[in-house]
PDB file of C-alpha atoms in Angstrom:
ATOM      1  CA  UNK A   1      35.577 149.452 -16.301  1.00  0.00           C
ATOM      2  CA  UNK A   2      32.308 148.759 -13.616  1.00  0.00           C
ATOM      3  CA  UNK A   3      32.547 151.304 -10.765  1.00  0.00           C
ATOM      4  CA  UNK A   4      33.695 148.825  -8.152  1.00  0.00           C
ATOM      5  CA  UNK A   5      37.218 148.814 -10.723  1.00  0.00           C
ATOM      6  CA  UNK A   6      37.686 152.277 -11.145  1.00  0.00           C
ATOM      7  CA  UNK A   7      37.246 152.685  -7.056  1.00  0.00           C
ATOM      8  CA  UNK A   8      39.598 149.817  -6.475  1.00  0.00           C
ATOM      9  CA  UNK A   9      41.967 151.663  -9.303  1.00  0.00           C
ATOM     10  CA  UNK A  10      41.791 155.243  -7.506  1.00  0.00           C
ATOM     11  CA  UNK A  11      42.258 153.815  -3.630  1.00  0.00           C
ATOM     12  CA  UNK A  12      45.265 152.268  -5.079  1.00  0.00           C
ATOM     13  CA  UNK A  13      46.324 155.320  -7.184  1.00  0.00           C
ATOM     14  CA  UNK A  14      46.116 157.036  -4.141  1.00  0.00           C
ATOM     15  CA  UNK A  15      48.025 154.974  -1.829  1.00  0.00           C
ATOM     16  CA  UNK A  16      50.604 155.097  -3.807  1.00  0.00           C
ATOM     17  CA  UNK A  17      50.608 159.244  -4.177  1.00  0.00           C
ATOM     18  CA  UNK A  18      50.886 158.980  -0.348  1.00  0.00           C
ATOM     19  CA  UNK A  19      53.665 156.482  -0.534  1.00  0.00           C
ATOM     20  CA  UNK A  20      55.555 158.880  -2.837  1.00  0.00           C
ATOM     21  CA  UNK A  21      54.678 162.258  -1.019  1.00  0.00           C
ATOM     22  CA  UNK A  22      55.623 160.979   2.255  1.00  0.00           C
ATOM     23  CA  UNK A  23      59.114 160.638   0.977  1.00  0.00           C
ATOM     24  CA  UNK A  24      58.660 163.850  -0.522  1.00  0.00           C
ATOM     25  CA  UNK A  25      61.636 165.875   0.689  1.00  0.00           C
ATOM     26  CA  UNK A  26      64.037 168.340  -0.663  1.00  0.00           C
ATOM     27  CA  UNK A  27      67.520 168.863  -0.164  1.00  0.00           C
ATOM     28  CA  UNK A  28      69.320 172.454  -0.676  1.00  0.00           C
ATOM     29  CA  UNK A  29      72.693 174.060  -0.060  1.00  0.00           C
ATOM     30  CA  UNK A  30      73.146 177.782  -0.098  1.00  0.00           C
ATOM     31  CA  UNK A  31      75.616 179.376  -2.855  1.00  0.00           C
ATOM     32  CA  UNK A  32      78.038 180.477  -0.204  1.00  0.00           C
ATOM     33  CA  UNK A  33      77.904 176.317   1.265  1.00  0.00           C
ATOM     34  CA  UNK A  34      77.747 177.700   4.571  1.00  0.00           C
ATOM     35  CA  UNK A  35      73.995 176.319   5.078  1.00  0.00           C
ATOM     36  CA  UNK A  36      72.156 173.073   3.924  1.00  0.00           C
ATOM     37  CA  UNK A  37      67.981 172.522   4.680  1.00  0.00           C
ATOM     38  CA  UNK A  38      65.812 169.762   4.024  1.00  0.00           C
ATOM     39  CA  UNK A  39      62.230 170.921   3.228  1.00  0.00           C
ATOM     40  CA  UNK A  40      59.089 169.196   2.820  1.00  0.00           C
ATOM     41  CA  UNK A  41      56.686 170.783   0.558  1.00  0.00           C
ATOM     42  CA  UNK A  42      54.515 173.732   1.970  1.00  0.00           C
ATOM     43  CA  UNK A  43      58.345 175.217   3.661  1.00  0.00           C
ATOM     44  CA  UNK A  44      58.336 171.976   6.208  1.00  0.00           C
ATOM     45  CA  UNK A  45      61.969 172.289   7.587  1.00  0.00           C
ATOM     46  CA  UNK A  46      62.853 168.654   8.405  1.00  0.00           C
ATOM     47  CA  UNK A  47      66.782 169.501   8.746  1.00  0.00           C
ATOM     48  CA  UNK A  48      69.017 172.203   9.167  1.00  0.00           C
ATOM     49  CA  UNK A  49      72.766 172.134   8.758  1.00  0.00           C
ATOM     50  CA  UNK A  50      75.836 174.760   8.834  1.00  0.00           C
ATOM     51  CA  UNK A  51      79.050 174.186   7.832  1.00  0.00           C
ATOM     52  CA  UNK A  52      82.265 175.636   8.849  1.00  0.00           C
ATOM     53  CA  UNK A  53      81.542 178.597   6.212  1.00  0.00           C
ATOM     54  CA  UNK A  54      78.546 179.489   8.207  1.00  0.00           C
ATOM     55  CA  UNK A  55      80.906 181.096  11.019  1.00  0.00           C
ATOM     56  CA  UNK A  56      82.240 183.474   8.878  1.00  0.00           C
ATOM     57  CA  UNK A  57      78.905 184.934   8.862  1.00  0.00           C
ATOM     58  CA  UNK A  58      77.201 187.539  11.393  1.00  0.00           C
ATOM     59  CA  UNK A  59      74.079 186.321  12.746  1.00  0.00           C
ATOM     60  CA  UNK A  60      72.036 188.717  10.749  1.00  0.00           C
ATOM     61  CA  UNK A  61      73.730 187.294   7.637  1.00  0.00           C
ATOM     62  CA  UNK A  62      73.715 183.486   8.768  1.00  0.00           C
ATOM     63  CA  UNK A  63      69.643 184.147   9.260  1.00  0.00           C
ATOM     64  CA  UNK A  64      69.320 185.734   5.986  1.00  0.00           C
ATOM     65  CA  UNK A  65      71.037 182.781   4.508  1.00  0.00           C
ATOM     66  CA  UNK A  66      68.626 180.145   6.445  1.00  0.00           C
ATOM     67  CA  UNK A  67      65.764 181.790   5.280  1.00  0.00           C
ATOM     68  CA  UNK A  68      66.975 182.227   1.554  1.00  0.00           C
ATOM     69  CA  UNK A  69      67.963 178.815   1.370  1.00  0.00           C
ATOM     70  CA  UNK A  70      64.434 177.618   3.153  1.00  0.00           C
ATOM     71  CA  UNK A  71      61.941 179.838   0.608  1.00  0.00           C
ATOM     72  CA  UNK A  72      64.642 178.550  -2.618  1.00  0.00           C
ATOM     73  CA  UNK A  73      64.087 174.773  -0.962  1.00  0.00           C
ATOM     74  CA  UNK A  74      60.257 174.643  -0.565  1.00  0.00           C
ATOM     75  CA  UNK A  75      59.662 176.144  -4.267  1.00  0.00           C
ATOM     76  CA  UNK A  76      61.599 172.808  -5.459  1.00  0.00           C
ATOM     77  CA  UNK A  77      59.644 170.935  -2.883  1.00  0.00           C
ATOM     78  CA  UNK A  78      56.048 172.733  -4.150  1.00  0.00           C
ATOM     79  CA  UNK A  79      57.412 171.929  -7.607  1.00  0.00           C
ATOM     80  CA  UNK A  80      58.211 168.412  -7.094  1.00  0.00           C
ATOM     81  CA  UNK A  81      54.778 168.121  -5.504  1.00  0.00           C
ATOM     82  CA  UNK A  82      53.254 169.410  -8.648  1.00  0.00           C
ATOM     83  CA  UNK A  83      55.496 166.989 -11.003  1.00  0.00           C
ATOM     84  CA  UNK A  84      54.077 164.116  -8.920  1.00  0.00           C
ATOM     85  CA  UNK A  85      50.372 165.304  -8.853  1.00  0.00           C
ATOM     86  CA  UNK A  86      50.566 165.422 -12.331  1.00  0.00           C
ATOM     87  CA  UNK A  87      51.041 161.935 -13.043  1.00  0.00           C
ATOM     88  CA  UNK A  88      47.929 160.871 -10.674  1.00  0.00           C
ATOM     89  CA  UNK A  89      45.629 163.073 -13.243  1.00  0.00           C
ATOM     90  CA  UNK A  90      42.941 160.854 -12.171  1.00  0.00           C
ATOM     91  CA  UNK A  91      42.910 161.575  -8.764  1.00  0.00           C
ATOM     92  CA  UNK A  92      41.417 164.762  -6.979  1.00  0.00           C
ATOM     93  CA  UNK A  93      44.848 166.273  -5.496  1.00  0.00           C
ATOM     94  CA  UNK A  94      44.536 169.909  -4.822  1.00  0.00           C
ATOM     95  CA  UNK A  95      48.203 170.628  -4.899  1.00  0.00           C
ATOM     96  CA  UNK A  96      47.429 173.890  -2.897  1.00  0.00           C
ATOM     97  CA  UNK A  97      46.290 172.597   0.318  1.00  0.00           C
ATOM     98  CA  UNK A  98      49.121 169.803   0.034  1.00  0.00           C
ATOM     99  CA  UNK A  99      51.924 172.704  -0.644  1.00  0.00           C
ATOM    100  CA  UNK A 100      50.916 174.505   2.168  1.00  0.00           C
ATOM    101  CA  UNK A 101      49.755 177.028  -0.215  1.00  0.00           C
ATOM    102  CA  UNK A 102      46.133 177.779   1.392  1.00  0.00           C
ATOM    103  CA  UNK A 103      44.279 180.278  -0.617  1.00  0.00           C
ATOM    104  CA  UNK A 104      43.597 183.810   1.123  1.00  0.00           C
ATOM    105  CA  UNK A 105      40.309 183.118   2.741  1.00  0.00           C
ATOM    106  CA  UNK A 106      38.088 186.463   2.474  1.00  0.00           C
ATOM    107  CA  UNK A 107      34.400 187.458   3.943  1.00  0.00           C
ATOM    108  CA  UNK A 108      31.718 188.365   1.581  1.00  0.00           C
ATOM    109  CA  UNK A 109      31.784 191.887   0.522  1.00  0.00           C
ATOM    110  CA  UNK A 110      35.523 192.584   1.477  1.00  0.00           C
TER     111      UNK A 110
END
């Protein structure tokens, strides 16, 4: 394959990626049903919903079970996002970045 190919291969490897990870989106219910999310990789909340369950909750409790069910969503998401990387091994994805996951960013000598 000429270089012109493998370019015109790649752009249209990677329009597709985009295609998919724009409809990237996960969907999670707590255990108790009382709370659903819907979280884009990197912990993007799209959607929150309670159900009747979530009145039987305090509002410490309720916000406990937000946040559980938020971290529990966006490690599917990250995963999912990792699955479809994967299959674009010829592209330069750094799943990190697209995750949200930024690496710690340090000064020399600390």
């Amino acid at each position: 394959m000429d270089p012109r190919q493998k370019l015109t291969a790649q752009i249209a490897q990677a329009n597709e990626f985009a295609a998919q990870l724009r409809d990237l989106a996960v969907e999670h219910t707590s255990s108790d049903y009382a709370v659903t999310v819907t979280v884009r990789p990197g912990g993007v909340v799209t959607g929150v919903q309670l159900s009747e369950r979530a009145t039987r909750h305090t509002a410490a409790s309720l916000s406990e079970t937000v946040t559980s069910a938020i971290h529990e969503a966006t490690g599917l998401a990250n995963a999912k996002l990792a699955a479809l990387a994967a299959e674009y091994p010829d592209l330069p994805v750094d799943v990190t970045l697209l995750s949200g996951n930024l690496p710690e960013i340090t000064r020399p000598g600390d």
